[in-house]
CSV table of C-alpha atoms and ligand atoms in Angstrom, one decimal:
chain,number,residue,atom,x,y,z
A,1,MET,CA,-4.6,-37.7,-0.6
A,2,GLN,CA,-3.9,-37.6,3.0
A,3,HIS,CA,-7.4,-36.7,4.1
A,4,PRO,CA,-10.0,-37.8,1.6
A,5,ALA,CA,-12.9,-35.5,1.6
A,6,GLU,CA,-16.1,-37.2,2.1
A,7,ARG,CA,-19.1,-35.0,1.7
A,8,PRO,CA,-20.0,-32.2,-0.8
A,9,VAL,CA,-19.9,-28.7,0.2
A,10,LEU,CA,-21.6,-25.5,-1.0
A,11,ALA,CA,-18.8,-23.5,-2.0
A,12,VAL,CA,-18.9,-19.6,-2.2
A,13,ASP,CA,-16.2,-17.2,-3.6
A,14,LEU,CA,-16.8,-13.6,-2.5
A,15,GLY,CA,-14.7,-11.1,-4.8
A,16,GLY,CA,-14.7,-7.4,-5.2
A,17,THR,CA,-16.8,-7.6,-8.2
A,18,GLN,CA,-18.4,-11.1,-8.2
A,19,ILE,CA,-20.0,-13.5,-5.9
A,20,ARG,CA,-19.7,-17.2,-7.4
A,21,ALA,CA,-21.2,-20.2,-5.7
A,22,ALA,CA,-21.6,-23.9,-6.7
A,23,LEU,CA,-22.1,-27.4,-5.3
A,24,VAL,CA,-18.6,-29.1,-5.1
A,25,THR,CA,-18.7,-33.0,-4.9
A,26,PRO,CA,-15.8,-35.1,-3.7
A,27,ASP,CA,-15.1,-36.2,-7.4
A,28,LEU,CA,-14.1,-32.4,-7.8
A,29,VAL,CA,-17.1,-31.7,-10.0
A,30,VAL,CA,-18.5,-28.2,-9.7
A,31,HIS,CA,-22.4,-28.5,-10.0
A,32,CYS,CA,-25.1,-25.9,-10.4
A,33,ARG,CA,-22.6,-23.1,-10.7
A,34,ARG,CA,-23.9,-19.4,-10.5
A,35,ALA,CA,-22.4,-16.0,-10.4
A,36,THR,CA,-23.7,-12.6,-9.6
A,37,GLU,CA,-22.3,-9.1,-9.2
A,38,SER,CA,-21.1,-8.3,-5.5
A,39,ARG,CA,-22.6,-4.6,-5.6
A,40,ASP,CA,-20.3,-3.7,-2.6
A,41,GLU,CA,-20.9,-0.1,-3.2
A,42,ALA,CA,-24.5,-0.8,-2.1
A,43,GLY,CA,-23.2,-1.8,1.4
A,44,VAL,CA,-22.4,-4.7,3.5
A,45,ASP,CA,-26.1,-6.0,4.0
A,46,VAL,CA,-26.7,-5.9,0.3
A,47,VAL,CA,-23.6,-8.1,-0.4
A,48,ILE,CA,-24.5,-10.6,2.3
A,49,SER,CA,-28.1,-10.9,1.1
A,50,ARG,CA,-26.7,-11.5,-2.4
A,51,ILE,CA,-24.4,-14.2,-1.0
A,52,VAL,CA,-27.4,-15.9,0.8
A,53,ASP,CA,-29.6,-15.6,-2.3
A,54,ILE,CA,-27.0,-17.2,-4.7
A,55,THR,CA,-26.2,-19.9,-2.2
A,56,ALA,CA,-29.8,-20.7,-1.7
A,57,ALA,CA,-30.2,-20.8,-5.4
A,58,VAL,CA,-27.6,-23.4,-5.8
A,59,ARG,CA,-28.7,-25.6,-2.9
A,60,ASP,CA,-32.2,-25.5,-4.5
A,61,ASP,CA,-30.7,-26.5,-8.0
A,62,ALA,CA,-28.8,-29.3,-6.3
A,63,VAL,CA,-31.9,-30.7,-4.7
A,64,ARG,CA,-34.0,-30.5,-8.0
A,65,ARG,CA,-31.2,-32.4,-9.7
A,66,GLY,CA,-31.1,-35.1,-6.9
A,67,LEU,CA,-27.4,-34.3,-6.1
A,68,PRO,CA,-26.1,-35.3,-2.6
A,69,ALA,CA,-26.7,-33.0,0.2
A,70,PRO,CA,-23.8,-30.6,1.1
A,71,ILE,CA,-22.3,-31.1,4.7
A,72,ALA,CA,-21.8,-27.3,5.1
A,73,ILE,CA,-21.1,-24.1,3.5
A,74,GLY,CA,-17.5,-22.9,2.8
A,75,ILE,CA,-16.8,-19.2,2.0
A,76,ALA,CA,-13.7,-18.1,0.4
A,77,ALA,CA,-13.4,-14.2,0.9
A,78,PRO,CA,-10.6,-11.6,0.6
A,79,GLY,CA,-8.5,-11.1,3.6
A,80,PRO,CA,-7.5,-10.1,6.3
A,81,LEU,CA,-10.1,-12.2,7.9
A,82,ASP,CA,-10.6,-14.3,11.1
A,83,PRO,CA,-11.1,-18.0,10.2
A,84,TRP,CA,-11.9,-19.1,13.7
A,85,ARG,CA,-14.7,-16.6,14.3
A,86,GLY,CA,-15.7,-16.3,10.8
A,87,ILE,CA,-15.3,-12.5,10.6
A,88,VAL,CA,-14.1,-10.5,7.7
A,89,LEU,CA,-11.8,-8.0,9.3
A,90,ASP,CA,-11.0,-5.0,6.8
A,91,PRO,CA,-10.3,-6.1,3.3
A,92,PRO,CA,-8.9,-3.3,1.0
A,93,ASN,CA,-11.0,-5.1,-1.8
A,94,LEU,CA,-14.5,-4.7,-0.3
A,95,LEU,CA,-15.7,-1.2,0.4
A,96,ASP,CA,-16.6,-0.4,4.1
A,97,TRP,CA,-16.1,-3.9,5.3
A,98,ARG,CA,-15.1,-3.7,8.9
A,99,ASN,CA,-15.4,-6.8,11.2
A,100,VAL,CA,-18.3,-8.3,9.5
A,101,PRO,CA,-19.4,-11.7,11.1
A,102,LEU,CA,-20.2,-13.1,7.7
A,103,ALA,CA,-19.9,-17.0,8.5
A,104,ASP,CA,-22.6,-16.3,11.4
A,105,GLU,CA,-24.8,-14.3,9.0
A,106,VAL,CA,-24.8,-16.9,6.3
A,107,ALA,CA,-25.1,-19.8,8.6
A,108,ALA,CA,-28.2,-18.2,10.3
A,109,ALA,CA,-29.8,-17.2,6.9
A,110,LEU,CA,-29.2,-20.8,5.3
A,111,GLU,CA,-29.5,-22.7,8.5
A,112,MET,CA,-26.2,-24.6,7.9
A,113,PRO,CA,-22.9,-24.5,9.5
A,114,THR,CA,-20.5,-22.3,7.7
A,115,ILE,CA,-16.6,-21.9,7.4
A,116,LEU,CA,-14.9,-18.8,6.2
A,117,GLU,CA,-11.3,-18.9,4.9
A,118,ARG,CA,-9.2,-16.3,2.9
A,119,ASP,CA,-9.6,-16.8,-0.7
A,120,THR,CA,-6.0,-17.4,-1.4
A,121,ASN,CA,-5.7,-20.1,1.4
A,122,VAL,CA,-8.7,-21.7,-0.2
A,123,ALA,CA,-6.7,-21.5,-3.5
A,124,VAL,CA,-3.4,-23.0,-2.1
A,125,THR,CA,-5.5,-25.7,-0.5
A,126,ALA,CA,-6.9,-26.7,-3.9
A,127,GLU,CA,-3.6,-26.6,-5.9
A,128,TRP,CA,-1.9,-28.5,-3.1
A,129,ARG,CA,-4.6,-31.2,-2.7
A,130,TYR,CA,-5.6,-31.6,-6.4
A,131,GLY,CA,-3.4,-29.4,-8.7
A,132,ALA,CA,0.2,-28.3,-9.3
A,133,ALA,CA,1.4,-28.8,-5.8
A,134,ARG,CA,-0.1,-32.1,-5.2
A,135,GLY,CA,2.1,-34.6,-3.4
A,136,THR,CA,4.4,-31.9,-1.6
A,137,ARG,CA,4.6,-31.0,1.9
A,138,ASN,CA,5.9,-27.7,1.3
A,139,ALA,CA,4.4,-25.5,-1.2
A,140,VAL,CA,3.6,-21.8,-1.9
A,141,TYR,CA,0.7,-20.5,-4.1
A,142,ILE,CA,1.0,-17.0,-5.6
A,143,THR,CA,-1.9,-15.2,-7.6
A,144,VAL,CA,-0.9,-12.4,-9.8
A,145,SER,CA,-4.0,-10.5,-11.0
A,146,THR,CA,-5.4,-7.1,-9.8
A,147,GLY,CA,-3.7,-7.8,-6.6
A,148,ILE,CA,-1.2,-10.0,-5.6
A,149,GLY,CA,-1.9,-12.7,-2.9
A,150,GLY,CA,-1.0,-16.1,-2.0
A,151,GLY,CA,-1.0,-19.0,0.6
A,152,VAL,CA,1.5,-21.3,2.2
A,153,ILE,CA,1.5,-25.1,2.8
A,154,ASN,CA,4.0,-25.8,5.6
A,155,GLU,CA,4.9,-29.4,6.7
A,156,GLY,CA,1.7,-30.5,5.2
A,157,ARG,CA,-0.4,-28.1,6.7
A,158,LEU,CA,-2.0,-24.8,5.6
A,159,LEU,CA,-0.1,-22.0,7.4
A,160,VAL,CA,-2.6,-20.0,9.2
A,161,GLY,CA,-0.7,-17.8,11.5
A,162,ASP,CA,-1.5,-16.3,14.9
A,163,HIS,CA,-4.2,-14.2,13.6
A,164,GLY,CA,-5.2,-16.1,10.4
A,165,GLY,CA,-2.9,-13.7,8.3
A,166,ALA,CA,-0.2,-15.8,7.3
A,167,GLY,CA,0.9,-16.1,3.6
A,168,GLU,CA,-0.1,-12.5,2.6
A,169,VAL,CA,2.7,-12.7,0.0
A,170,GLY,CA,1.6,-9.6,-1.7
A,171,HIS,CA,2.8,-7.4,1.2
A,172,VAL,CA,6.4,-8.7,1.1
A,173,GLY,CA,8.7,-5.8,0.7
A,174,VAL,CA,10.9,-5.9,-2.3
A,175,GLU,CA,11.9,-2.1,-2.4
A,176,ILE,CA,13.0,-0.2,0.8
A,177,ASP,CA,12.0,3.1,-0.9
A,178,GLY,CA,9.4,1.8,-3.2
A,179,PRO,CA,5.9,3.1,-3.9
A,180,ILE,CA,3.2,3.0,-1.3
A,181,CYS,CA,1.0,-0.1,-1.3
A,182,GLY,CA,-2.8,0.0,-1.0
A,183,CYS,CA,-2.3,-1.4,2.6
A,184,GLY,CA,-0.2,1.8,3.4
A,185,GLY,CA,3.0,-0.2,3.5
A,186,ILE,CA,6.2,0.9,1.6
A,187,GLY,CA,7.7,-1.2,-1.3
A,188,HIS,CA,5.5,-4.3,-1.4
A,189,VAL,CA,5.4,-6.3,-4.3
A,190,GLU,CA,1.9,-5.6,-4.9
A,191,ALA,CA,2.6,-2.0,-5.3
A,192,ILE,CA,4.8,-2.7,-7.9
A,193,ALA,CA,3.7,-5.9,-9.9
A,194,SER,CA,-0.2,-6.1,-9.4
A,195,GLY,CA,-2.4,-5.4,-12.2
A,196,THR,CA,-3.5,-2.2,-10.3
A,197,ALA,CA,0.0,-1.0,-10.1
A,198,LEU,CA,0.6,-1.7,-13.8
A,199,ALA,CA,-2.3,0.2,-14.8
A,200,ARG,CA,-1.1,3.2,-12.5
A,201,ASP,CA,2.4,3.1,-13.9
A,202,GLY,CA,1.0,2.8,-17.5
A,203,ARG,CA,-1.3,6.0,-17.0
A,204,ALA,CA,1.8,7.8,-15.7
A,205,LEU,CA,3.7,6.8,-18.9
A,206,LEU,CA,0.9,7.9,-21.1
A,207,LYS,CA,0.7,11.3,-19.2
A,208,SER,CA,4.4,11.8,-19.4
A,209,LYS,CA,4.4,11.0,-23.3
A,210,GLY,CA,6.7,8.1,-22.4
A,211,SER,CA,5.2,5.5,-24.5
A,212,GLU,CA,4.2,5.8,-28.2
A,213,GLY,CA,2.6,2.4,-28.1
A,214,LEU,CA,0.4,3.2,-25.2
A,215,ALA,CA,-0.6,6.6,-26.8
A,216,ARG,CA,-1.6,4.7,-30.0
A,217,LEU,CA,-3.5,2.2,-28.2
A,218,ALA,CA,-5.3,4.3,-25.5
A,219,THR,CA,-7.6,6.0,-28.0
A,220,THR,CA,-10.9,7.7,-26.7
A,221,GLY,CA,-12.8,5.6,-24.4
A,222,ILE,CA,-10.0,2.8,-23.8
A,223,GLU,CA,-8.7,2.9,-20.5
A,224,VAL,CA,-5.1,2.2,-19.6
A,225,ASP,CA,-5.1,-1.3,-17.7
A,226,ALA,CA,-2.5,-4.0,-17.3
A,227,GLU,CA,-3.7,-5.7,-20.4
A,228,LEU,CA,-3.2,-2.5,-22.5
A,229,VAL,CA,0.4,-2.2,-21.3
A,230,ALA,CA,1.0,-5.9,-22.0
A,231,ARG,CA,-0.5,-5.3,-25.5
A,232,ALA,CA,1.8,-2.1,-26.2
A,233,ALA,CA,4.8,-4.4,-25.0
A,234,SER,CA,4.0,-7.4,-27.3
A,235,LEU,CA,3.7,-4.7,-30.2
A,236,GLY,CA,7.4,-3.6,-29.5
A,237,ASP,CA,7.0,-0.6,-27.0
A,238,ASN,CA,10.2,-0.5,-25.0
A,239,ALA,CA,8.7,1.4,-22.2
A,240,CYS,CA,5.9,-0.9,-21.5
A,241,ALA,CA,8.2,-3.8,-21.8
A,242,ALA,CA,10.4,-2.3,-19.1
A,243,LEU,CA,7.5,-1.8,-17.0
A,244,LEU,CA,6.4,-5.5,-17.2
A,245,GLU,CA,10.1,-6.8,-16.7
A,246,ARG,CA,10.4,-4.6,-13.5
A,247,ALA,CA,7.2,-6.2,-12.2
A,248,TRP,CA,8.4,-9.7,-13.1
A,249,VAL,CA,11.6,-8.9,-11.2
A,250,ALA,CA,9.8,-7.8,-8.3
A,251,ILE,CA,7.8,-11.1,-8.3
A,252,GLY,CA,11.1,-13.0,-8.6
A,253,ALA,CA,12.6,-11.1,-5.6
A,254,MET,CA,9.4,-12.0,-3.6
A,255,CYS,CA,9.7,-15.6,-4.6
A,256,ALA,CA,13.5,-15.7,-3.6
A,257,SER,CA,12.7,-14.4,-0.2
A,258,LEU,CA,9.8,-17.0,0.1
A,259,VAL,CA,12.4,-19.8,-0.9
A,260,ASN,CA,14.9,-18.5,1.7
A,261,LEU,CA,12.2,-18.3,4.4
A,262,LEU,CA,10.2,-21.4,3.7
A,263,ASP,CA,12.4,-23.9,1.7
A,264,PRO,CA,9.3,-24.8,-0.5
A,265,GLU,CA,9.4,-27.6,-3.0
A,266,VAL,CA,7.3,-26.1,-5.3
A,267,ILE,CA,6.1,-22.3,-6.0
A,268,VAL,CA,2.7,-22.4,-8.1
A,269,ILE,CA,1.9,-19.2,-9.7
A,270,GLY,CA,-1.6,-18.4,-11.0
A,271,GLY,CA,-4.0,-15.6,-11.5
A,272,GLY,CA,-5.2,-13.7,-14.7
A,273,ILE,CA,-2.1,-11.8,-15.3
A,274,ALA,CA,0.4,-15.0,-14.7
A,275,GLU,CA,-1.8,-17.1,-17.1
A,276,HIS,CA,-1.0,-14.8,-19.9
A,277,SER,CA,2.5,-13.9,-19.0
A,278,PRO,CA,5.0,-16.8,-19.8
A,279,ARG,CA,7.9,-14.2,-19.4
A,280,LEU,CA,7.0,-14.0,-15.8
A,281,PHE,CA,8.0,-17.6,-15.1
A,282,GLU,CA,11.5,-17.1,-17.1
A,283,VAL,CA,12.2,-14.1,-15.0
A,284,VAL,CA,11.1,-15.7,-11.9
A,285,ARG,CA,13.7,-18.4,-12.4
A,286,ASP,CA,16.3,-16.0,-13.3
A,287,GLU,CA,15.8,-13.9,-10.1
A,288,LEU,CA,16.1,-17.1,-8.0
A,289,ARG,CA,19.4,-18.0,-9.4
A,290,ARG,CA,20.4,-14.2,-8.5
A,291,ARG,CA,18.8,-13.8,-5.1
A,292,ALA,CA,17.9,-17.2,-3.6
A,293,LEU,CA,20.2,-19.4,-1.5
A,294,PRO,CA,22.1,-21.7,-3.7
A,295,THR,CA,21.1,-25.1,-1.9
A,296,LEU,CA,17.3,-24.1,-1.9
A,297,ARG,CA,17.0,-22.4,-5.4
A,298,ASP,CA,18.3,-25.5,-7.2
A,299,ARG,CA,15.6,-27.7,-5.7
A,300,VAL,CA,12.4,-25.5,-5.9
A,301,ARG,CA,10.2,-26.0,-8.9
A,302,ILE,CA,8.2,-23.1,-10.4
A,303,GLU,CA,4.9,-24.3,-11.7
A,304,PRO,CA,1.9,-22.6,-13.4
A,305,ALA,CA,-1.4,-23.1,-11.4
A,306,SER,CA,-3.4,-26.1,-12.8
A,307,LEU,CA,-6.9,-25.6,-11.6
A,308,GLY,CA,-7.7,-22.2,-13.3
A,309,GLY,CA,-10.5,-19.9,-11.8
A,310,ASP,CA,-12.2,-22.6,-9.9
A,311,VAL,CA,-9.5,-23.0,-7.2
A,312,SER,CA,-11.3,-20.8,-4.8
A,313,LEU,CA,-14.5,-23.0,-5.1
A,314,ILE,CA,-12.7,-26.4,-5.1
A,315,GLY,CA,-10.5,-25.7,-2.2
A,316,SER,CA,-13.5,-25.3,0.2
A,317,LEU,CA,-14.0,-29.0,-0.2
A,318,PRO,CA,-11.0,-30.2,1.7
A,319,ILE,CA,-11.2,-27.1,4.2
A,320,VAL,CA,-14.9,-27.6,5.2
A,321,ASN,CA,-14.5,-31.6,5.3
A,322,GLU,CA,-11.5,-31.1,7.7
A,323,ARG,CA,-12.9,-28.3,9.9
A,324,ILE,CA,-16.5,-29.3,10.2
A,325,GLY,CA,-15.6,-31.4,13.1
A,326,ASP,CA,-13.5,-28.9,14.8
A,327,PRO,CA,-15.3,-26.4,16.9
A,328,ALA,CA,-12.6,-23.9,16.6
A,329,TYR,CA,-13.6,-23.1,13.0
A,330,ARG,CA,-17.2,-24.3,12.8
A,331,ARG,CA,-19.9,-21.6,13.0
A,332,GLU,CA,-23.3,-22.8,13.8
A,333,PRO,CA,-26.8,-21.4,12.7
A,334,GLN,CA,-27.8,-19.0,15.3
A,335,ALA,CA,-30.0,-15.8,15.4
A,336,SER,CA,-28.9,-13.4,12.7
A,337,ARG,CA,-27.5,-10.0,13.6
A,338,MET,CA,-29.0,-8.4,10.4
A,339,ALA,CA,-32.3,-8.7,9.0
A,340,ILE,CA,-31.4,-10.5,5.8
A,341,THR,CA,-34.1,-10.0,3.0
A,342,GLN,CA,-34.5,-12.7,0.4
A,343,GLN,CA,-34.9,-11.0,-2.9
A,344,GLY,CA,-35.2,-14.1,-5.1
A,345,ALA,CA,-32.5,-16.0,-6.7
A,346,PRO,CA,-29.9,-14.1,-8.7
A,347,HIS,CA,-29.3,-15.4,-12.3
A,348,SER,CA,-26.3,-17.4,-13.3
B,1,LIG,ZN1,1.0,-4.0,1.1
């Protein structure tokens, strides 16, 4: 490790459906783990108060158990966000979030310095420092689940970009006339290969009576999602198999573009869909052979992620320890903009 992390952090992972929090110690043990629903439909203030409550509960648990005190709070949140000002900008995965000063709100409520980073940047940092990309200087991390996200390590540093938005690999264009993405762009890989896109295309197949397998599985009360499409494909449904194959080719095309652009040593692929799709890795390797520059494609490794669902907690450990002394990132406790109500600790 180039920069050994020295102090524990209170790590928070804010997702569209769930908030998770834990104390992460430098030996990478995740202590006092808690989770609660995000309830973003209830509004920004409610979500923030739930983050504050669950983080306070973890902190209290850690004190009771005699664990070492955290140096600060690290929040992993959906992008786009501004990591320097600690502001969540306008994430498609959180309802009605526009320019929310999340780091300042949490710092004020819990009276601890707080650092905010995009969830996928936290994840790539974890895989690079401790996981499948360990020991490399140039690495890409891709998560394939409900959406497609990622992060880039370039020359031994997290690639942040001019506005904090670098590494949004899900919005790489792979079809010039392709479907419209959730972000409004055309032909992005997320619009073709994400869980959301597979569910959409599966529903269309069902509606057009294009898949007998889906029709058999999608009985009353069962919704078509990416998992059902995958199940139909595994039971021999050709239309669903073709849908998945097209998605994996789109991810392979994106990976080829990333190889040509960034010349990484390794591309690490994780996320709920990737974990259950060994065929994805075969197709990505095939597409690299078809689409990437010969001198680069023969050297790049394609690896499954190794840290599982905890990447977005564990990655806050090195990020917080590195940035805590950097006034460009560190958000100090100040008076709260919002009146945050403490509603008691959520259950784990
Ligand atoms: Zn997009």
